[in-house]
Every structure is written in structure tokens, then in C-alpha cells.
CSV table of C-alpha atoms in Angstrom, one decimal:
chain,number,residue,atom,x,y,z
A,742,UNK,CA,117.2,-51.9,19.3
A,743,UNK,CA,115.4,-49.4,17.0
A,744,UNK,CA,113.7,-51.0,14.0
A,745,UNK,CA,113.6,-49.3,10.7
A,746,UNK,CA,110.0,-49.5,9.5
A,747,UNK,CA,107.4,-47.1,7.8
A,748,UNK,CA,104.5,-46.1,9.8
A,749,UNK,CA,101.4,-48.3,9.6
A,750,UNK,CA,97.7,-47.1,9.9
A,751,UNK,CA,96.8,-48.2,13.5
A,752,UNK,CA,96.9,-45.8,16.4
A,753,UNK,CA,96.9,-47.9,19.6
A,754,UNK,CA,97.1,-47.3,23.4
A,755,UNK,CA,99.4,-48.5,26.2
A,756,UNK,CA,98.3,-49.6,29.6
A,757,UNK,CA,100.3,-47.7,32.2
A,758,UNK,CA,103.3,-45.4,33.1
A,759,UNK,CA,105.9,-47.4,31.2
A,760,UNK,CA,106.1,-49.7,28.2
A,761,UNK,CA,105.8,-53.4,28.9
A,762,UNK,CA,107.9,-55.8,26.8
A,763,UNK,CA,104.7,-57.0,25.2
A,764,UNK,CA,103.7,-53.4,24.3
A,765,UNK,CA,107.1,-52.6,22.9
A,766,UNK,CA,106.9,-55.8,20.7
A,767,UNK,CA,103.4,-54.9,19.6
A,768,UNK,CA,104.4,-51.2,18.6
A,769,UNK,CA,106.9,-52.6,16.2
A,770,UNK,CA,104.2,-54.3,14.3
A,771,UNK,CA,104.3,-53.0,10.6
A,772,UNK,CA,100.6,-52.1,10.8
A,773,UNK,CA,101.1,-49.7,13.8
A,774,UNK,CA,101.6,-46.0,13.2
A,775,UNK,CA,101.0,-44.3,16.5
A,776,UNK,CA,100.1,-44.2,20.1
A,777,UNK,CA,97.4,-42.3,21.9
A,778,UNK,CA,97.9,-41.5,25.6
A,779,UNK,CA,95.4,-41.1,28.4
A,780,UNK,CA,95.4,-39.9,31.9
A,781,UNK,CA,96.3,-43.2,33.2
A,782,UNK,CA,99.6,-42.9,31.4
A,783,UNK,CA,100.6,-39.7,33.3
A,784,UNK,CA,102.1,-39.5,36.8
A,785,UNK,CA,104.5,-36.6,36.4
A,786,UNK,CA,106.0,-34.5,33.6
A,787,UNK,CA,109.4,-36.3,33.9
A,788,UNK,CA,107.7,-39.7,33.7
A,789,UNK,CA,105.6,-38.6,30.8
A,790,UNK,CA,108.6,-37.4,28.8
A,791,UNK,CA,110.3,-40.8,29.6
A,792,UNK,CA,107.4,-42.8,28.3
A,793,UNK,CA,107.2,-40.8,25.0
A,794,UNK,CA,110.9,-41.1,24.4
A,795,UNK,CA,110.5,-44.9,24.9
A,796,UNK,CA,107.7,-45.1,22.3
A,797,UNK,CA,109.6,-42.9,19.9
A,798,UNK,CA,112.6,-45.3,20.3
A,799,UNK,CA,110.8,-48.3,19.3
A,800,UNK,CA,111.3,-47.7,15.6
A,801,UNK,CA,112.4,-45.3,13.0
A,802,UNK,CA,110.8,-43.1,11.8
A,803,UNK,CA,109.2,-42.8,15.1
A,804,UNK,CA,105.6,-43.6,15.9
A,805,UNK,CA,103.2,-40.6,16.2
A,806,UNK,CA,102.4,-39.8,19.8
A,807,UNK,CA,99.0,-38.2,20.3
A,808,UNK,CA,96.5,-37.2,23.0
A,809,UNK,CA,93.1,-35.7,23.5
A,810,UNK,CA,94.2,-32.5,25.2
A,811,UNK,CA,91.6,-29.9,24.3
A,812,UNK,CA,91.1,-28.0,27.5
A,813,UNK,CA,88.3,-28.0,30.0
A,814,UNK,CA,87.1,-31.5,31.0
A,815,UNK,CA,89.2,-33.1,28.2
A,816,UNK,CA,92.8,-32.4,29.3
A,817,UNK,CA,94.7,-35.6,30.0
A,818,UNK,CA,97.5,-34.1,31.8
A,819,UNK,CA,97.3,-31.5,34.5
A,820,UNK,CA,100.1,-31.4,37.2
A,821,UNK,CA,102.9,-29.5,35.8
A,822,UNK,CA,100.8,-28.3,32.8
A,823,UNK,CA,98.8,-25.1,32.4
A,824,UNK,CA,95.1,-25.6,32.8
A,825,UNK,CA,93.5,-24.8,29.5
A,826,UNK,CA,89.9,-23.4,29.8
A,827,UNK,CA,87.0,-25.1,28.0
A,828,UNK,CA,86.4,-23.7,24.6
A,829,UNK,CA,83.0,-22.4,25.5
A,830,UNK,CA,84.8,-20.0,27.8
A,831,UNK,CA,86.4,-18.5,24.8
A,832,UNK,CA,83.0,-18.2,23.1
A,833,UNK,CA,81.6,-16.4,26.0
A,834,UNK,CA,84.6,-14.1,26.0
A,835,UNK,CA,83.9,-13.4,22.3
A,836,UNK,CA,80.4,-12.2,23.0
A,837,UNK,CA,81.8,-9.4,25.2
A,838,UNK,CA,85.1,-8.7,23.6
A,839,UNK,CA,86.0,-10.2,20.2
A,840,UNK,CA,89.6,-9.0,20.0
A,841,UNK,CA,90.4,-10.3,23.5
A,842,UNK,CA,88.8,-13.7,22.6
A,843,UNK,CA,91.0,-14.1,19.5
A,844,UNK,CA,94.1,-13.2,21.5
A,845,UNK,CA,93.2,-15.7,24.3
A,846,UNK,CA,92.4,-18.4,21.7
A,847,UNK,CA,95.8,-18.0,20.0
A,848,UNK,CA,97.5,-18.1,23.3
A,849,UNK,CA,95.5,-21.2,24.4
A,850,UNK,CA,96.8,-23.0,21.2
A,851,UNK,CA,100.4,-21.8,21.8
A,852,UNK,CA,100.5,-23.0,25.4
A,853,UNK,CA,98.7,-26.2,24.7
A,854,UNK,CA,101.0,-27.2,21.9
A,855,UNK,CA,104.3,-25.9,23.3
A,856,UNK,CA,103.8,-27.8,26.6
A,857,UNK,CA,102.9,-31.0,24.8
A,858,UNK,CA,105.7,-30.7,22.4
A,859,UNK,CA,108.2,-30.0,25.3
A,860,UNK,CA,107.4,-33.5,26.5
A,861,UNK,CA,107.8,-35.1,23.1
A,862,UNK,CA,104.0,-35.4,22.2
A,863,UNK,CA,103.5,-34.8,18.5
A,864,UNK,CA,99.8,-34.2,18.2
A,865,UNK,CA,96.7,-33.3,20.2
A,866,UNK,CA,93.3,-34.1,18.7
A,867,UNK,CA,92.1,-30.6,19.0
A,868,UNK,CA,90.3,-28.3,18.3
A,869,UNK,CA,86.7,-29.4,18.5
A,870,UNK,CA,84.9,-27.6,15.5
A,871,UNK,CA,81.4,-28.9,16.4
A,872,UNK,CA,78.7,-26.3,16.9
A,873,UNK,CA,77.0,-25.8,20.3
A,874,UNK,CA,73.5,-26.5,19.2
A,875,UNK,CA,72.6,-27.4,22.7
A,876,UNK,CA,71.4,-31.2,22.7
A,877,UNK,CA,74.9,-32.8,22.8
A,878,UNK,CA,76.1,-33.4,26.3
A,879,UNK,CA,79.3,-35.0,25.0
A,880,UNK,CA,80.2,-32.0,23.1
A,881,UNK,CA,78.6,-29.3,25.4
A,882,UNK,CA,81.4,-26.9,26.6
A,883,UNK,CA,83.9,-28.5,24.4
A,884,UNK,CA,82.4,-26.4,21.6
A,885,UNK,CA,83.5,-22.8,21.2
A,886,UNK,CA,80.0,-21.3,20.2
A,887,UNK,CA,76.7,-21.9,18.4
A,888,UNK,CA,77.5,-19.6,15.5
A,889,UNK,CA,79.7,-21.0,12.8
A,890,UNK,CA,81.5,-17.7,12.1
A,891,UNK,CA,82.5,-17.5,15.7
A,892,UNK,CA,83.7,-21.1,15.9
A,893,UNK,CA,85.6,-20.6,12.8
A,894,UNK,CA,87.4,-17.4,13.9
A,895,UNK,CA,88.3,-18.8,17.4
A,896,UNK,CA,89.4,-22.2,16.1
A,897,UNK,CA,91.5,-20.4,13.4
A,898,UNK,CA,93.2,-18.4,16.1
A,899,UNK,CA,93.8,-21.5,18.2
A,900,UNK,CA,95.2,-23.4,15.3
A,901,UNK,CA,97.6,-20.5,14.5
A,902,UNK,CA,98.7,-20.6,18.2
A,903,UNK,CA,99.2,-24.4,18.0
A,904,UNK,CA,101.4,-23.8,14.9
A,905,UNK,CA,103.4,-21.3,16.7
A,906,UNK,CA,103.9,-23.9,19.7
A,907,UNK,CA,105.2,-26.4,17.2
A,908,UNK,CA,102.2,-28.6,16.6
A,909,UNK,CA,99.6,-29.3,13.8
A,910,UNK,CA,95.8,-29.1,14.5
A,911,UNK,CA,93.2,-31.9,14.1
A,912,UNK,CA,89.7,-30.6,13.6
A,913,UNK,CA,86.8,-32.8,14.9
A,914,UNK,CA,84.1,-34.2,14.6
A,915,UNK,CA,83.5,-33.9,10.8
A,916,UNK,CA,80.9,-32.8,9.6
A,917,UNK,CA,79.6,-31.9,13.0
A,918,UNK,CA,78.5,-33.8,16.1
A,919,UNK,CA,76.8,-31.0,18.0
A,920,UNK,CA,73.3,-31.3,16.7
A,921,UNK,CA,72.6,-34.8,18.1
A,922,UNK,CA,71.9,-35.6,21.7
A,923,UNK,CA,73.1,-39.2,21.6
A,924,UNK,CA,76.8,-39.8,22.7
A,925,UNK,CA,78.6,-41.8,20.0
A,926,UNK,CA,80.8,-43.5,22.8
A,927,UNK,CA,77.6,-45.4,23.9
A,928,UNK,CA,75.1,-45.0,21.1
A,929,UNK,CA,74.8,-44.5,17.3
A,930,UNK,CA,73.7,-40.9,16.8
A,931,UNK,CA,71.5,-40.0,13.8
A,932,UNK,CA,71.4,-36.4,12.5
A,933,UNK,CA,68.4,-36.1,10.3
A,934,UNK,CA,69.1,-32.7,8.9
A,935,UNK,CA,69.4,-32.3,5.1
A,936,UNK,CA,72.9,-31.8,3.6
A,937,UNK,CA,72.1,-28.1,2.8
A,938,UNK,CA,71.6,-27.3,6.5
A,939,UNK,CA,74.8,-29.0,7.5
A,940,UNK,CA,76.7,-27.2,4.7
A,941,UNK,CA,75.3,-23.8,5.7
A,942,UNK,CA,76.1,-24.3,9.3
A,943,UNK,CA,78.3,-27.1,10.8
A,944,UNK,CA,80.6,-27.4,7.9
A,945,UNK,CA,81.7,-23.8,7.9
A,946,UNK,CA,84.4,-24.1,10.6
A,947,UNK,CA,86.0,-27.1,8.7
A,948,UNK,CA,86.1,-25.2,5.5
A,949,UNK,CA,87.7,-22.2,7.2
A,950,UNK,CA,90.4,-24.2,9.0
A,951,UNK,CA,91.1,-26.2,5.8
A,952,UNK,CA,91.6,-23.1,3.9
A,953,UNK,CA,94.2,-22.1,6.6
A,954,UNK,CA,96.1,-25.4,6.4
A,955,UNK,CA,94.4,-27.8,8.8
A,956,UNK,CA,96.7,-30.8,8.9
A,957,UNK,CA,94.2,-33.5,10.3
A,958,UNK,CA,90.5,-34.3,10.6
A,959,UNK,CA,88.6,-36.7,12.7
A,960,UNK,CA,85.2,-37.7,11.3
A,961,UNK,CA,82.2,-38.3,13.7
A,962,UNK,CA,80.6,-41.7,14.4
A,963,UNK,CA,77.2,-40.1,13.6
A,964,UNK,CA,74.9,-41.2,10.7
A,965,UNK,CA,73.6,-38.4,8.4
A,966,UNK,CA,70.9,-40.3,6.4
A,967,UNK,CA,70.4,-37.5,3.9
A,968,UNK,CA,73.8,-38.2,2.7
A,969,UNK,CA,74.7,-41.8,3.6
A,970,UNK,CA,73.3,-44.6,6.0
A,971,UNK,CA,76.8,-45.1,7.3
A,972,UNK,CA,78.6,-43.1,10.1
A,973,UNK,CA,80.8,-40.4,8.5
A,974,UNK,CA,84.0,-42.1,9.5
A,975,UNK,CA,82.8,-45.2,7.5
A,976,UNK,CA,81.3,-43.3,4.7
A,977,UNK,CA,83.3,-43.0,1.4
A,978,UNK,CA,80.5,-40.4,0.3
A,979,UNK,CA,81.4,-38.1,3.2
A,980,UNK,CA,85.3,-38.6,3.2
A,981,UNK,CA,85.2,-38.1,-0.5
A,982,UNK,CA,83.3,-34.8,0.1
A,983,UNK,CA,86.0,-33.9,2.6
A,984,UNK,CA,88.7,-34.4,0.0
A,985,UNK,CA,87.0,-33.1,-3.1
A,986,UNK,CA,84.5,-30.5,-2.0
A,987,UNK,CA,86.3,-29.1,1.0
A,988,UNK,CA,89.8,-29.5,-0.5
A,989,UNK,CA,91.3,-31.3,2.5
A,990,UNK,CA,94.7,-32.9,1.7
A,991,UNK,CA,95.7,-33.8,5.3
A,992,UNK,CA,95.4,-36.9,7.4
A,993,UNK,CA,92.0,-38.4,8.3
A,994,UNK,CA,91.9,-40.2,11.6
A,995,UNK,CA,89.0,-42.4,12.5
A,996,UNK,CA,87.5,-41.7,15.9
A,997,UNK,CA,88.1,-44.7,18.4
A,998,UNK,CA,86.8,-47.8,16.8
A,999,UNK,CA,85.8,-49.3,20.3
A,1000,UNK,CA,83.1,-46.7,20.6
A,1001,UNK,CA,79.4,-47.8,20.2
A,1002,UNK,CA,78.9,-45.5,17.3
A,1003,UNK,CA,81.3,-47.7,15.3
A,1004,UNK,CA,79.5,-51.0,16.1
A,1005,UNK,CA,77.4,-50.8,12.9
A,1006,UNK,CA,80.5,-51.8,11.0
A,1007,UNK,CA,80.9,-55.1,12.8
A,1008,UNK,CA,83.9,-56.5,14.9
A,1009,UNK,CA,87.3,-54.8,15.4
A,1010,UNK,CA,88.8,-56.0,12.1
A,1011,UNK,CA,85.6,-55.1,10.0
A,1012,UNK,CA,85.5,-51.7,11.6
A,1013,UNK,CA,89.1,-51.1,10.6
A,1014,UNK,CA,88.9,-52.4,7.1
A,1015,UNK,CA,85.6,-50.3,6.6
A,1016,UNK,CA,87.3,-47.2,7.9
A,1017,UNK,CA,90.2,-47.6,5.6
A,1018,UNK,CA,88.1,-48.5,2.6
A,1019,UNK,CA,86.0,-45.3,3.3
A,1020,UNK,CA,89.1,-43.2,3.2
A,1021,UNK,CA,90.6,-43.0,6.6
A,1022,UNK,CA,94.4,-42.8,6.7
A,1023,UNK,CA,94.8,-43.8,10.4
A,1024,UNK,CA,92.5,-45.7,12.6
A,1025,UNK,CA,92.3,-45.6,16.5
A,1026,UNK,CA,91.4,-48.5,18.5
A,1027,UNK,CA,91.7,-48.1,22.3
A,1028,UNK,CA,91.3,-49.9,25.6
A,1029,UNK,CA,91.2,-53.3,24.1
A,1030,UNK,CA,94.7,-54.9,23.6
A,1031,UNK,CA,93.4,-58.1,22.2
A,1032,UNK,CA,91.2,-56.4,19.8
A,1033,UNK,CA,93.9,-54.0,18.5
A,1034,UNK,CA,96.3,-56.9,18.2
A,1035,UNK,CA,93.7,-58.8,16.1
A,1036,UNK,CA,93.2,-55.7,14.0
A,1037,UNK,CA,96.9,-55.5,13.3
A,1038,UNK,CA,97.1,-59.0,12.1
A,1039,UNK,CA,93.8,-58.6,10.3
A,1040,UNK,CA,95.2,-55.8,8.4
A,1041,UNK,CA,98.4,-57.6,7.5
A,1042,UNK,CA,96.3,-60.7,6.3
A,1043,UNK,CA,94.2,-58.3,4.2
A,1044,UNK,CA,97.3,-56.7,2.6
A,1045,UNK,CA,96.4,-53.2,3.9
A,1046,UNK,CA,99.1,-50.8,2.8
A,1047,UNK,CA,100.4,-48.0,4.9
A,1048,UNK,CA,99.2,-44.4,4.9
A,1049,UNK,CA,100.7,-41.7,2.7
A,1050,UNK,CA,104.0,-41.3,4.5
A,1051,UNK,CA,104.6,-37.7,3.2
A,1052,UNK,CA,101.1,-36.7,4.3
A,1053,UNK,CA,101.6,-38.2,7.7
A,1054,UNK,CA,105.1,-36.7,8.0
A,1055,UNK,CA,103.6,-33.2,7.9
A,1056,UNK,CA,102.1,-33.8,11.4
A,1057,UNK,CA,105.7,-33.9,12.8
A,1058,UNK,CA,107.0,-30.4,13.5
A,1059,UNK,CA,109.9,-28.7,15.3
A,1060,UNK,CA,109.0,-28.0,18.8
A,1061,UNK,CA,109.2,-24.6,20.3
A,1062,UNK,CA,111.3,-26.0,23.1
A,1063,UNK,CA,112.7,-29.4,23.6
A,1064,UNK,CA,112.1,-29.5,27.3
A,1065,UNK,CA,109.8,-27.9,29.9
A,1066,UNK,CA,112.9,-26.1,31.4
A,1067,UNK,CA,113.8,-24.6,28.0
A,1068,UNK,CA,110.2,-23.5,27.3
A,1069,UNK,CA,110.3,-21.4,30.5
A,1070,UNK,CA,113.1,-19.3,28.9
A,1071,UNK,CA,110.9,-18.4,25.9
A,1072,UNK,CA,109.1,-15.0,26.4
A,1073,UNK,CA,106.3,-15.8,23.9
A,1074,UNK,CA,105.4,-18.8,25.9
A,1075,UNK,CA,105.6,-17.0,29.3
A,1076,UNK,CA,103.4,-14.1,27.9
A,1077,UNK,CA,100.9,-16.5,26.5
A,1078,UNK,CA,100.6,-18.5,29.8
A,1079,UNK,CA,100.2,-15.3,31.7
A,1080,UNK,CA,97.3,-14.4,29.3
A,1081,UNK,CA,95.4,-17.5,30.4
A,1082,UNK,CA,95.6,-16.9,34.2
A,1083,UNK,CA,92.3,-17.1,35.9
A,1084,UNK,CA,90.3,-18.2,32.8
A,1085,UNK,CA,89.9,-21.9,33.6
């Protein structure tokens, strides 16, 4: 039976290819607002569509279903999906042919979004707006380019393509993860640059996409001590800057709170409360069912209210096609997919 319940702040994960009874019950918790899927949740396009439908059926309005599906090495679903090239491929294409690079970027966005939406998925945490400064292995070829103007142009084209495919975009990792060598999955990176240097460089793509309607942002688990001693995702200073100085009015998702870069905030409940207090609308906690269950109960005990429902609702957009079969009948999709042939 579908439960009528406003969406909460927690984005959780599920273990396998179908919901268990325990997971179904947990997803009905008032503090849960979404689910993030991984490669382990995918066996075939048909199975994926069934899993997403089951998640959506748990409650009304439906939970947000999201995925990290950027292209390159971060593409969770492959069989039956178009292989999206790493974003660095588009940057290299720009260096030789700017007009072609913009066309390909838009088509990448359209195909990425349309295929996910045809399987019911609401949001991909893309694009990466970090600059390719060189030291960061975890960012690396996920970044479009070193130059902020190039990243801005290509990411804006990709965002426009995603919108045409029926999906909002989520820019990450604010205010820029590309300058640090440490991987925030396993360490606490520190970026010692002054704010003026970050503003002149890494923040430019975020400003450009916000000006063009960016619907969601994910801050980095990186400390920028010139601004705050807390990682950006736990920093009311940074998230206030995002709202007030950058004019962002969309949803702020924390990065995964199970990452080592989040450990400075304490245990799972402390991390979640700190992220919400800083200004995150939604918090991700993955790969630890006991911890995310404790977080939900901790939020309830602390009286954490839900996110702005209208703001969150803007992430739900009409699909270009409601099924993979219907998508094949749309010329714009077929043309976009043909444009990507051979790029990956």
C-alpha cells in the first residue's frame, strides 16, 4: 500500500536488485526523501525499471531516485545504455573544434538524461564542475578542462541537453575539488588557496550554471581554511555564500556522509545534523544500513523538519519518453546518440 507522506531529507541506498521487506519499510520512514542507486542495483534495463517503479510506489509523493551517472568511469549502468564518454574527452574536443564540442556536450546530456528518465530515474548527480588542475586523481578525467570558461561552456551545454532529455542537473563539487590531491572518500583534503583565487577560477562554472537555472548542487568534503575550518558541506559560511553570493535557489545535497572527508563532523547522526545545520537540504548516507537507520531515528528525535517541498519538487520533470522502446521512436534522441558514436 502506498503511503501519503512528504519527502524527508535522507537519501539512502538499497542492497540489491529488488527491494527487501526491510528496505521497503525503511523507505517509508518520514525522514527519508530519496534513494541513490549503484552498479550493484543493475542487472538489466527491465530489472532496473522494475526496481525504480517499486521504490516510487512506496509512498506518495514518490521518493527521488538518483544515481551517479556522469560518463567515463562513473557510469553505473552500461548494458542497454549508451556509453557516455569521460568529460575530459569533451574538453579535448573543444581544444580542436569548439562548436563540435558544444554540440557533443549537449547530446551527451540529452542521451544521459533521456535514457535514465526512460527507466524512471529522476536525477543524475552530474555534471562535475571541478577544474582539472592536475593533482586530483579522484576527479581527473571526470573534469571537462582546466580553464573555467571552457568548463562553464561545456557544462552549460550538457545541462541544456539534460533539460531536453527531461532531467535537472546537479553541479558538483562546490566550490571545487580539483585542486587537491587527496581523495575525500578516504581522506580529509585541504585546499589552502585564498578565497580570491577560488573565486577567480573554480567558482566560475558554478556561477555560470546557476545563472542558467542549475537545480541542485553538491558541496565538496574539502576544507578551505581561508574561508572556514569545516568542509564545505558542513560549512554555513560556504553554503550561505552559495545562496547569497551566487544566487543559488535549488537543492543542496550533501556528498556521501560515509566518506572519510565527512568524519571531522563525528558519527553518522552528528554528520547529518551538521550538514542540515550548515544548509544542506538533503543528506546522502550510503553503504551502511545500520548507520542510515540510526540517522533517520536521530533526525526524528532531534525534530529535523523536511526540506522545502516546492524546491525539491522542481527536480521532478517530465520524461522525454516513458520507456526505452518509446525513446527509440524520438528522432532527437536517435540523432544525439548517433553523434556520440565512437567517442567513448
